[in-house]
Coordinates of C-alpha atoms and ligand atoms in Angstrom, one line a residue:
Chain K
X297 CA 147.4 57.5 69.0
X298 CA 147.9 56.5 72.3
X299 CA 150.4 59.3 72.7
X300 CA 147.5 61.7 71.5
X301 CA 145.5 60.0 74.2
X302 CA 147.9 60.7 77.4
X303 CA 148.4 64.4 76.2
X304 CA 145.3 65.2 75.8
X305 CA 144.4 63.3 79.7
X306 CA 147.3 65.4 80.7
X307 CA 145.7 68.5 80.0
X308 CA 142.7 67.9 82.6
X309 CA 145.5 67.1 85.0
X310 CA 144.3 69.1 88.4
X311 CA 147.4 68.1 90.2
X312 CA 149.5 70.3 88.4
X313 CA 146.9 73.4 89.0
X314 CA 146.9 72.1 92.6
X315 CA 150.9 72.0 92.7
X316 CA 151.2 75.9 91.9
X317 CA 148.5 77.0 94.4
X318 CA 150.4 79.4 95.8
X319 CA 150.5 81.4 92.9
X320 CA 147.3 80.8 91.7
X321 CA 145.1 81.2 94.4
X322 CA 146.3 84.7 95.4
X323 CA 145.7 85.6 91.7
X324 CA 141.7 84.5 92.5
X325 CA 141.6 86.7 95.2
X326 CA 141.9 89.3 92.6
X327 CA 138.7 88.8 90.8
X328 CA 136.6 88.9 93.8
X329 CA 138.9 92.2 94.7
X330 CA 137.9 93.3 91.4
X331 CA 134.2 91.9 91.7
X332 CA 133.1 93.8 95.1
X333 CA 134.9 97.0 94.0
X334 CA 133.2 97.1 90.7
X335 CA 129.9 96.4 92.8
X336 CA 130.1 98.9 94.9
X337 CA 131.1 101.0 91.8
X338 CA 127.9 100.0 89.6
X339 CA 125.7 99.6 92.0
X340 CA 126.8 103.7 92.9
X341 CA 126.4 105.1 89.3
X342 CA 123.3 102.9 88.5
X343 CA 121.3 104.5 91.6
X344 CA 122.8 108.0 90.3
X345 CA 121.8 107.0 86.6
X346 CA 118.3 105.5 87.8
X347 CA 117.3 108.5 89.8
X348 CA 118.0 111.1 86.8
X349 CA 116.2 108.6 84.2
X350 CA 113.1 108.8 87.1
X351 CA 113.7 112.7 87.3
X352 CA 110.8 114.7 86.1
X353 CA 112.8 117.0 84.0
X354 CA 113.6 116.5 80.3
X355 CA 117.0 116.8 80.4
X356 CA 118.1 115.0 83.6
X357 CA 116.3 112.1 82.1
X358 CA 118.3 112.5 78.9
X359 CA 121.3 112.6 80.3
X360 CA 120.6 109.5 82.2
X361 CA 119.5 107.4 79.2
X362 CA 122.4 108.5 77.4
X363 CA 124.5 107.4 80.0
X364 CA 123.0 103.5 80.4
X365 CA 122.6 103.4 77.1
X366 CA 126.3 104.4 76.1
X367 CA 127.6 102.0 78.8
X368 CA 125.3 99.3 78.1
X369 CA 126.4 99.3 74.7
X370 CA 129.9 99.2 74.4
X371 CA 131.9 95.9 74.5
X372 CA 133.3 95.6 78.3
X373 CA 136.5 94.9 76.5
X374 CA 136.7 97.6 74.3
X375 CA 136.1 99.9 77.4
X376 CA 138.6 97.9 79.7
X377 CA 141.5 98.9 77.3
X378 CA 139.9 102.7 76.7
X379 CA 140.3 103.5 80.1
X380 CA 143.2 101.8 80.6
X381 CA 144.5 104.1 77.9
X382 CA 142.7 107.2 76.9
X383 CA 142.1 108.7 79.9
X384 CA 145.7 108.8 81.5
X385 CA 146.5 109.9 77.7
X386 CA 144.3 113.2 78.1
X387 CA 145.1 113.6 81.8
X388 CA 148.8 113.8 81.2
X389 CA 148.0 116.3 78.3
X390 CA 145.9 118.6 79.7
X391 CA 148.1 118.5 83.4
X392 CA 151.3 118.2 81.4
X393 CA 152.9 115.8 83.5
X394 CA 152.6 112.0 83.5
X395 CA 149.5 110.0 84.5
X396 CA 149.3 106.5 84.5
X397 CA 146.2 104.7 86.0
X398 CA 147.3 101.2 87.9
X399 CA 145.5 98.3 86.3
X400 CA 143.1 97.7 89.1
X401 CA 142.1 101.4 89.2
X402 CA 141.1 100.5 85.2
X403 CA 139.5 97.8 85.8
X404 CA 137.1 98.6 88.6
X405 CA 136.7 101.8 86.4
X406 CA 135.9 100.2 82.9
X407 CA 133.5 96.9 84.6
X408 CA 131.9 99.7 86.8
X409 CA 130.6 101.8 84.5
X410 CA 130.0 98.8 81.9
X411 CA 127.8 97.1 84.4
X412 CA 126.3 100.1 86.3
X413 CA 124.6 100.2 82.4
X414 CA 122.6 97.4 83.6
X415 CA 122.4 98.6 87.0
X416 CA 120.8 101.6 86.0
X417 CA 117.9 99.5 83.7
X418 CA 117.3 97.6 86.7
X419 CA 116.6 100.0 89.3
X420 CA 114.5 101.9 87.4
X421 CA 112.3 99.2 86.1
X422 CA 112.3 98.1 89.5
X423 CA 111.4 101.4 91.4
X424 CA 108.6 102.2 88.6
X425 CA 107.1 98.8 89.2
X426 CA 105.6 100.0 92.0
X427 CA 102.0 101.0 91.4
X428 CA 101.3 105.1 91.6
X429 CA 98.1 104.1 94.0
X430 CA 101.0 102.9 96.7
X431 CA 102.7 105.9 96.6
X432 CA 99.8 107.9 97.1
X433 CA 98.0 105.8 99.9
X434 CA 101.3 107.0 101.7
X435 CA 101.3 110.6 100.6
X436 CA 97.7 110.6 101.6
X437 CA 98.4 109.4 105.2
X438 CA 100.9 112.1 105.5
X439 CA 103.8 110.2 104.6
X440 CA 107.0 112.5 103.7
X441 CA 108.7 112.0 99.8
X442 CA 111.8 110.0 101.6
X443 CA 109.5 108.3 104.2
X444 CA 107.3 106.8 101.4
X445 CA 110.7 106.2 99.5
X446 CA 112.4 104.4 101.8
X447 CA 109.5 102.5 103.6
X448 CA 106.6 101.8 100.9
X449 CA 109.0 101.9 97.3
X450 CA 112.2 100.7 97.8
X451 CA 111.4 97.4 99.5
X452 CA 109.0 96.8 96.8
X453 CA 111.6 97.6 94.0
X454 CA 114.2 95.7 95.6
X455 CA 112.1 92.7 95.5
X456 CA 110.9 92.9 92.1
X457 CA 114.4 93.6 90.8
X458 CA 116.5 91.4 93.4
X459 CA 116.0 88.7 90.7
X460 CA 117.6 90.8 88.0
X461 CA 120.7 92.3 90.0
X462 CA 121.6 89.0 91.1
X463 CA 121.8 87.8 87.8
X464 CA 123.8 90.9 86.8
X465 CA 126.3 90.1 89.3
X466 CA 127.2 87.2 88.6
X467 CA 127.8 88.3 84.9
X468 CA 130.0 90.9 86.4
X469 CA 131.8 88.5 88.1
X470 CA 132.5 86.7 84.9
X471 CA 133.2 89.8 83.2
X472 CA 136.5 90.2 86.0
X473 CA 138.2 87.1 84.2
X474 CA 139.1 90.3 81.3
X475 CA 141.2 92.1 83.6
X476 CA 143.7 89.8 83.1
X477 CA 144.3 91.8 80.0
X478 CA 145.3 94.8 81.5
X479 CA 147.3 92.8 83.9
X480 CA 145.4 92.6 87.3
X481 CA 147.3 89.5 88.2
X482 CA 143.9 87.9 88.7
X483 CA 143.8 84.4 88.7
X484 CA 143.9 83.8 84.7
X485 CA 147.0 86.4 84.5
X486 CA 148.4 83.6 87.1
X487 CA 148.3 80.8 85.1
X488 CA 149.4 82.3 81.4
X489 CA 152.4 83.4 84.0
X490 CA 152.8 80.0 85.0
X491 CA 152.1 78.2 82.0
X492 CA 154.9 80.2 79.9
X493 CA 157.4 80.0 83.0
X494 CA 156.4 76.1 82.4
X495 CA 155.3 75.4 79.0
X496 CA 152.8 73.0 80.9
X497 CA 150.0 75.3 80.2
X498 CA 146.8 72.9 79.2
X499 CA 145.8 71.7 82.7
X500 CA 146.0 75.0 84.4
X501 CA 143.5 76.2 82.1
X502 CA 141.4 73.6 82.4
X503 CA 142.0 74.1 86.9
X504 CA 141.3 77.4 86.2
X505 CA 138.1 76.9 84.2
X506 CA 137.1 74.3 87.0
X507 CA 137.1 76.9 89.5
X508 CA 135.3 79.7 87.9
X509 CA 132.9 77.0 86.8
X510 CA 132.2 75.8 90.4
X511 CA 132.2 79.6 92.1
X512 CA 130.0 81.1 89.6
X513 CA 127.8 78.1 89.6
X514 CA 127.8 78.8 93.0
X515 CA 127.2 81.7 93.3
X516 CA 124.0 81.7 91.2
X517 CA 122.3 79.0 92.8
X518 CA 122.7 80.8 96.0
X519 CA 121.3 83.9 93.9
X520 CA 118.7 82.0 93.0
X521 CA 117.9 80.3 96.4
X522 CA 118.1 83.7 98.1
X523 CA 115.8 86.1 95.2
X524 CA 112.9 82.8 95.0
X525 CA 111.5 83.5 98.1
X526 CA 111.3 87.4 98.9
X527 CA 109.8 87.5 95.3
X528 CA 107.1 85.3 96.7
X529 CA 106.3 87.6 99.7
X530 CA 105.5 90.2 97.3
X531 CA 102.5 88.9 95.4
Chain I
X52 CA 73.4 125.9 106.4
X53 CA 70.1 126.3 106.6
X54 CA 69.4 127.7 102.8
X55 CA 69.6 123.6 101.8
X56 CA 67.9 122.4 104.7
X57 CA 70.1 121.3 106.5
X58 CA 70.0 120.7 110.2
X59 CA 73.8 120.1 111.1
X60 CA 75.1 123.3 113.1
X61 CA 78.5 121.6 113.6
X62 CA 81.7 123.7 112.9
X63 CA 82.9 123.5 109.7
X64 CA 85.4 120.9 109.3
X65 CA 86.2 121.1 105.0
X66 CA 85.5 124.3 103.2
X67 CA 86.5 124.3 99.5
X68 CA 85.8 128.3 98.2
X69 CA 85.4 128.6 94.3
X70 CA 88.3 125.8 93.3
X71 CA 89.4 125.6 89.5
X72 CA 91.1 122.7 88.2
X73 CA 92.9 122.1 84.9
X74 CA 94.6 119.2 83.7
X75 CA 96.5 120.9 80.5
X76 CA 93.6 122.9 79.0
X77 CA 91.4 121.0 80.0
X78 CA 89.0 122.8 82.5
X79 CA 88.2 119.7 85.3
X80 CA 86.7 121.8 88.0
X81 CA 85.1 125.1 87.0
X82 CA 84.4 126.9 90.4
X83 CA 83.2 124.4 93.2
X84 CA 82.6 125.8 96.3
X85 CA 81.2 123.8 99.5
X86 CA 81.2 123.4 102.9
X87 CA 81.2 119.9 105.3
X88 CA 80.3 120.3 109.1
X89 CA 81.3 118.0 111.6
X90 CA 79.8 114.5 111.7
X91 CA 78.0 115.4 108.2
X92 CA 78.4 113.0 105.4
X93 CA 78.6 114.6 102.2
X94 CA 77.9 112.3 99.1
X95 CA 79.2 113.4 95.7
X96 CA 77.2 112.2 92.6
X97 CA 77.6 113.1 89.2
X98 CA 78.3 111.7 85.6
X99 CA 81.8 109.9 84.8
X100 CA 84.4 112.7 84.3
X101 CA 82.4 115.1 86.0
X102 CA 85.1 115.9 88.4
X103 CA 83.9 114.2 91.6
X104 CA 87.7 112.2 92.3
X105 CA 89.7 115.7 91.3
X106 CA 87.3 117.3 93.4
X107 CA 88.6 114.6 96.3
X108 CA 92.4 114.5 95.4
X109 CA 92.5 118.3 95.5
X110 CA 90.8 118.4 99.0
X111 CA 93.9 116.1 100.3
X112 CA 96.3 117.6 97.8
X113 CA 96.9 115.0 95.5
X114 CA 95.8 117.4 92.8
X115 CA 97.4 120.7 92.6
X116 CA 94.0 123.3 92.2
X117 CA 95.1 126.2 90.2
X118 CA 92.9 128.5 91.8
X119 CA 90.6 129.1 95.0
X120 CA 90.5 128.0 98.5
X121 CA 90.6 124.8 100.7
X122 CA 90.7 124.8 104.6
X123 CA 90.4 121.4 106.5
X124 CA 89.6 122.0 110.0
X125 CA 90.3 125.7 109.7
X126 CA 93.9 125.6 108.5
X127 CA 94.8 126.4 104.5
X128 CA 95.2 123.1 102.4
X129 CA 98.0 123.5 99.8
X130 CA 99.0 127.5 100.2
X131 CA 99.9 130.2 103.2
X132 CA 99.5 133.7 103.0
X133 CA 103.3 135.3 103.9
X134 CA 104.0 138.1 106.4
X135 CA 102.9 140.7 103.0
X136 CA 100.0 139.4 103.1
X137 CA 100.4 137.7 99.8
X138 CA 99.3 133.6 99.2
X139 CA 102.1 131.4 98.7
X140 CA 102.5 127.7 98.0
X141 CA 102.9 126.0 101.6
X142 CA 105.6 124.1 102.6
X143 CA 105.8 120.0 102.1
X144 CA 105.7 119.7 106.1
X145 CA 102.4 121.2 106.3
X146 CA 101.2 119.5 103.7
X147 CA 101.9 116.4 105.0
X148 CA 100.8 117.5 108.7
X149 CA 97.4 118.6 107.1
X150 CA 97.0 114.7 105.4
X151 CA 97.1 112.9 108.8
X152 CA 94.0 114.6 109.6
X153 CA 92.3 113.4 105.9
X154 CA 91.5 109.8 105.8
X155 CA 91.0 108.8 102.0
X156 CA 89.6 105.7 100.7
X157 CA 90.5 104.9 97.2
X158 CA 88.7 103.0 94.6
X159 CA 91.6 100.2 94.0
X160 CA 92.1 99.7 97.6
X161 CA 96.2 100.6 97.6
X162 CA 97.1 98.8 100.1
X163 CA 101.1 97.8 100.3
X164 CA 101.8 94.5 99.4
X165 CA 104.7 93.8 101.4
X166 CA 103.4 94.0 104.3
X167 CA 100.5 92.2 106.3
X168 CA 97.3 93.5 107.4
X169 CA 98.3 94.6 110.8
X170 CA 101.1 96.3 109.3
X171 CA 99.3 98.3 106.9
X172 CA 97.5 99.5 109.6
X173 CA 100.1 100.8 112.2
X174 CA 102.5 102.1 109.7
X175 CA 101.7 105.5 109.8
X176 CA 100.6 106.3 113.2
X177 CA 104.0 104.7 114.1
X178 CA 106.0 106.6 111.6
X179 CA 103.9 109.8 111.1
X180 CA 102.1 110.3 113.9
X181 CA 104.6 108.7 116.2
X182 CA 102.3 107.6 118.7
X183 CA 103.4 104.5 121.3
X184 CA 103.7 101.1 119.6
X185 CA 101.4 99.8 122.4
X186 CA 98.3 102.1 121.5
X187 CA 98.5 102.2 118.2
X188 CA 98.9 98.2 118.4
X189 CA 95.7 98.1 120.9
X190 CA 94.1 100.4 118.4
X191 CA 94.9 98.8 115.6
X192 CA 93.3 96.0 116.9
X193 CA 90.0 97.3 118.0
X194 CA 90.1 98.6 114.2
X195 CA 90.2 95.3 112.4
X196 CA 87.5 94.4 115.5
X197 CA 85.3 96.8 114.0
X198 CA 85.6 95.8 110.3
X199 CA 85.4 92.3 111.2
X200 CA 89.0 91.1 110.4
X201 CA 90.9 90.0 113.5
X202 CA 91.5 86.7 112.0
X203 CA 93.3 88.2 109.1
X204 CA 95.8 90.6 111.0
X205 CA 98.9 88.4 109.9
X206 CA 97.6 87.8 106.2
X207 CA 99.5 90.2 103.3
X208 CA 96.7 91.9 101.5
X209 CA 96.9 89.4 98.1
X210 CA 95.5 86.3 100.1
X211 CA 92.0 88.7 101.0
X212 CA 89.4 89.1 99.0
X213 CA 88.4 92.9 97.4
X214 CA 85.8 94.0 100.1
X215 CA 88.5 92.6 103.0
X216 CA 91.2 94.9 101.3
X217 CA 88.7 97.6 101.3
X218 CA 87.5 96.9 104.9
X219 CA 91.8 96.8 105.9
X220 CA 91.7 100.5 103.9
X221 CA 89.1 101.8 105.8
X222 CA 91.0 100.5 108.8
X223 CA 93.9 101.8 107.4
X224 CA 92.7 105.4 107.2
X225 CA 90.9 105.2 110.3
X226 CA 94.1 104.2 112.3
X227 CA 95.1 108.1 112.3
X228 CA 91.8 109.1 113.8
X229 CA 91.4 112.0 110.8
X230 CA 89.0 115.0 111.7
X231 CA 87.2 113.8 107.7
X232 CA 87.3 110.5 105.8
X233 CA 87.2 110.6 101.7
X234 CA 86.0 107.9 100.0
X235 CA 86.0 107.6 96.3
X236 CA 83.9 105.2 94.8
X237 CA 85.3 102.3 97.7
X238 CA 82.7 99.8 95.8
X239 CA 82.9 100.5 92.1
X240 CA 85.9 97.4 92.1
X241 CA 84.1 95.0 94.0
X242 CA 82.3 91.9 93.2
X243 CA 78.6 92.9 93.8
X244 CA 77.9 90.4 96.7
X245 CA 80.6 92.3 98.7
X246 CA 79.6 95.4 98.1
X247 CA 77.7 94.8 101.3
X248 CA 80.2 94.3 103.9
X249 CA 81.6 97.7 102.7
X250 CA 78.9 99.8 103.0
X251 CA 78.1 98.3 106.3
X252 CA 81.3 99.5 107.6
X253 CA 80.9 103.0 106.2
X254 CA 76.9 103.1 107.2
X255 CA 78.6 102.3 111.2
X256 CA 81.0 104.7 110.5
X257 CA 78.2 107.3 109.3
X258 CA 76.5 106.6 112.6
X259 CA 79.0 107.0 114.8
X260 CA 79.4 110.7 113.5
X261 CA 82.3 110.2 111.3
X262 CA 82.2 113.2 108.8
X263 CA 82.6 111.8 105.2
X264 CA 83.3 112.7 101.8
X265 CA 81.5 109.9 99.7
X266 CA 82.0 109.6 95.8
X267 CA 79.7 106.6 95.4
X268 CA 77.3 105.2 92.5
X269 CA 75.3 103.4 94.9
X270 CA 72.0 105.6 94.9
X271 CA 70.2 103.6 97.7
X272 CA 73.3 104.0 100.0
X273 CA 73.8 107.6 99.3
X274 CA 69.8 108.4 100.1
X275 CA 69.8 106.6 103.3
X276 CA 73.5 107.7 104.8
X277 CA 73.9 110.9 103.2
X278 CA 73.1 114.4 105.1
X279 CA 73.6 116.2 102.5
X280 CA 74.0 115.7 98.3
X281 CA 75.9 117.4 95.7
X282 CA 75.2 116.5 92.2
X283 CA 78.7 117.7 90.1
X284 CA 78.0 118.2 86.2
X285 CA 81.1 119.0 84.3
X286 CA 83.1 120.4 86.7
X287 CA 80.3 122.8 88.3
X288 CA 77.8 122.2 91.2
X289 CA 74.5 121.5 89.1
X290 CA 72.1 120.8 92.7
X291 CA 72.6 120.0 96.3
X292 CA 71.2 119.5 99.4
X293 CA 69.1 116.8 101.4
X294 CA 68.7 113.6 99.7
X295 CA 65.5 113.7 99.1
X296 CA 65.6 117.2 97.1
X297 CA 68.3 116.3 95.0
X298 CA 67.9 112.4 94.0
X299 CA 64.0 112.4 94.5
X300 CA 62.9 116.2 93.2
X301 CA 65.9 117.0 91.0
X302 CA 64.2 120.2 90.0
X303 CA 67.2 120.6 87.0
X304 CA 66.5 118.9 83.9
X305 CA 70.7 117.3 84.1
X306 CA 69.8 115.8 87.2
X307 CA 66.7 114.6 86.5
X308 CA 68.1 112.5 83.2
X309 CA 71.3 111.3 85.8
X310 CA 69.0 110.0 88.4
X311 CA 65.8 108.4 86.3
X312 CA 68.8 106.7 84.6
X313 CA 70.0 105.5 87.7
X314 CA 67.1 105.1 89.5
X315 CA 64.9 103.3 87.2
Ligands
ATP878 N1 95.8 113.2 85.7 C1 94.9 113.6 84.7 N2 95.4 114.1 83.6 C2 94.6 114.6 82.6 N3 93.3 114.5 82.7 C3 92.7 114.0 83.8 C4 93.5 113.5 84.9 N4 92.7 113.1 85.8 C5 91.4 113.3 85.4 N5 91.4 113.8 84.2 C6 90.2 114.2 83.4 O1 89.5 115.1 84.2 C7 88.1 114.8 84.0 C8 87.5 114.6 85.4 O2 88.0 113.4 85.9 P1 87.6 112.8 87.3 O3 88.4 111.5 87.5 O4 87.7 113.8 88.3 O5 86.1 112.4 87.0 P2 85.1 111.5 87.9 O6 83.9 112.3 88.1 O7 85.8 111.0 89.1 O8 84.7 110.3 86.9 P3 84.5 108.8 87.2 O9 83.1 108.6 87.6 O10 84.7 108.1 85.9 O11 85.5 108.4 88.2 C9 88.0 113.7 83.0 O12 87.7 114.2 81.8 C10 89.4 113.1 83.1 O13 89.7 112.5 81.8
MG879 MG1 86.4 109.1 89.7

């Protein structure tokens, strides 16, 4: 019983988490390697993916629902391993020589276009919030297309969306604790290193869960702190 | 032009030669011709859905007309005629060079959100028109001045009331000194005790020689500001000229029924 007792206190024991720093911590660099790549990534497609879902032809618009849709839709892990696989598979075919893509290639690949999905949902919500009578009051002061874009739309969509995107990202960053899969020696690759190296495996989970714990609650207050007030301004 | 009694010899500032409009099949404006002379105000009146905002949008080329001519201050609205002599669609650029010269007042106000009263006001002659920050500041000013909002410069548009947004839209429009101002229907959202303080504005405005487009439904306001009337049934010019010919004699038997509806 009291045996019980100690092991089970010995798996919340930081000190050991604390003890391999040096391994670990390099490993957390990863996910926030991972995290502003994969940004950049999503953040790309879902303007591309946005604009064709907002484009006045049929097809374009098809093409761009289709694409959030089939992005949206698909397990992030399930795509993770796909493009960790597939692709290099039909490259190597159809160059006939050998491709391999390196695990942090996949990764920003697969949790780009899996979150660009959202991306896409948002930034067109958010540019189509703004009222037609807006846009018009520019064109009718002789605003240009771009100058009415950029000055009267866009900082209207970004503050109706801001709220959104932020919460996206921080689901992205919580989605870059898979890549460990793949092996991106992100910070939980680290620790199942560690903890089969050291059979002492319980408390660096339990560090490691601390950590993401405390930087994505972090990191969504500050979201929070930082969307509350520009959605004010707006209305 | 003298065949409707009208006095006004200015030159002819918006000229609008047999325009069609469709919006699918539907057949909005059937042939509407008409001419606005400097310092004139021109007061469209008509039945709902009897074209009078097409009529406006396509003068500032909101609306794409599928046939006939507009010309604001002598230059083509919306279309070019190429070295062949043929008419072509005109370029965005002119378009948009044409616009700064049309001031138009919209029914729901429009003004943007996200940014204060002030800024409303000098964004375009800063970014359009390009003028010095310093005049179009001073300007600006002597704008809200005139509409009676000074005090509100730094307010965004949400904490005014209707007829303060409409007074910072007139402003608005104003701000690029247009050669014409379009107004349609700048009272039809507003509460009816601040109707007033709009009209006000626009009867100053009226005064001063500003030439106007009006879409309104205020009949008293029309007789007393107007110059000249244009009564628009289904999409056709069914009377104009002087106020007192078209609301008070309607001599056809639509515009009698419109205005003893209104009127009494
Ligand atoms: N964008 C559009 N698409 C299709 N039909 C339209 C469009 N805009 C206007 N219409 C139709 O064109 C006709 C004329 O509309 P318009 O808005 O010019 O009338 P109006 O005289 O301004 O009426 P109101 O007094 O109600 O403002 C109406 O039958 C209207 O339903
Ligand atoms: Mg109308």
């Amino acid at each position: 019983m009291l045996e019980n007792l100690q092991q089970s206190l010995e798996a919340f024991d930081l000190a050991l988490f604390w003890e391999y720093r040096a391994v670990l911590l390099p490993g957390l660099l990863y996910n926030f390697y991972v995290f502003f790549l994969t940004v950049g990534v999503a953040v790309g497609l879902g303007l591309v993916a946005a604009t064709l879902r907002l484009s006045s032809n049929v097809v374009l618009r098809w093409i761009g629902t289709g694409y959030a849709e089939l992005c949206r839709n698909t397990p992030e892990y399930i795509t993770l391993i796909w493009i960790f696989y597939v692709p290099p598979l039909l490259l190597s075919a159809a160059l006939d020589r050998n491709v391999s893509f390196s695990p942090l290639l996949a990764a920003v690949i697969a949790l780009g276009l899996a979150s660009s999905g959202y991306f896409t949902e948002t930034f067109r919500a958010g540019i189509s919030s703004v009222p037609r009578g807006h846009i018009e009051a520019a064109r009718a002061l002789g605003m240009s297309r771009s100058l009415t874009m950029w000055r009267i739309v866009l900082p209207q969509a970004v503050r109706h969306m801001l709220p959104e995107a932020m919460n996206q990202m921080v689901s992205l960053f919580k989605s870059t604790t898979l890549v460990s899969l793949i092996a991106v020696p992100d910070l939980l690759y680290q620790v199942s290193l560690v903890s089969n190296a050291t059979s002492k495996g319980l408390p660096l989970y339990s560090g490691a869960a601390l950590v993401y714990f405390l930087i994505i609650f972090g990191f969504a207050t500050l979201a929070q702190r930082f969307s509350d007030p520009w959605r004010q301004r707006s209305r | 032009m003298s065949e409707v009694g009208v006095t006004s010899t200015g030159r002819v500032v918006v000229k609008v030669v047999d325009l069609h409009k469709y919006f699918g099949s539907l057949e909005v404006l059937k042939g509407v011709s008409l001419e606005v002379h400097q310092g004139d105000v021109l007061t469209l009146l008509g039945a709902s859905g009897s074209g009078k905002t097409t009529l406006l949008r396509c003068i500032n080329h909101l609306e794409q007309p599928n046939s006939g001519e507009i010309w604001v201050d002598a230059r083509p609205m919306g279309f070019r005629i190429d070295a062949a002599g043929r008419r072509r669609r005109a370029r965005e650029a002119d378009v948009n060079a044409l616009r700064m010269d049309i001031g138009m007042v919209f029914q729901q106000f429009n003004l943007w959100p996200h940014m204060t009263v002030l800024e409303n006001i000098v964004e375009a002659p800063l970014r359009v028109r390009r003028w010095p920050r310093r005049d179009v500041h001073e300007r600006a000013m002597a704008l809200l001045e005139k509409v009676g909002l000074v005090d509100k410069k730094d307010q965004y548009p949400s904490r005014l009331s209707g007829g303060q947004q409409q007074r910072v839209a007139i402003a608005r429009a104003l701000a690029m000194q247009p050669k014409v101002m379009l107004f349609d229907e700048p009272t039809s959202s507003l509460d009816p005790e601040l109707i007033g303080e709009v009209l006000g504005v626009m009867r100053a405005l009226a005064e001063e020689g500003t030439t106007m487009i009006v879409v309104t439904h205020e009949i008293g306001f029309a007789r007393e500001v107007s110059d000249r009337v244009i009564f628009l049934h289904n999409g056709l010019i069914e009377a104009q000229g002087t106020p007192e010919e078209v609301i008070l004699n309607p001599t056809s038997e639509r515009s009698r029924q419109f205005f003893s509806k209104i009127l009494h």
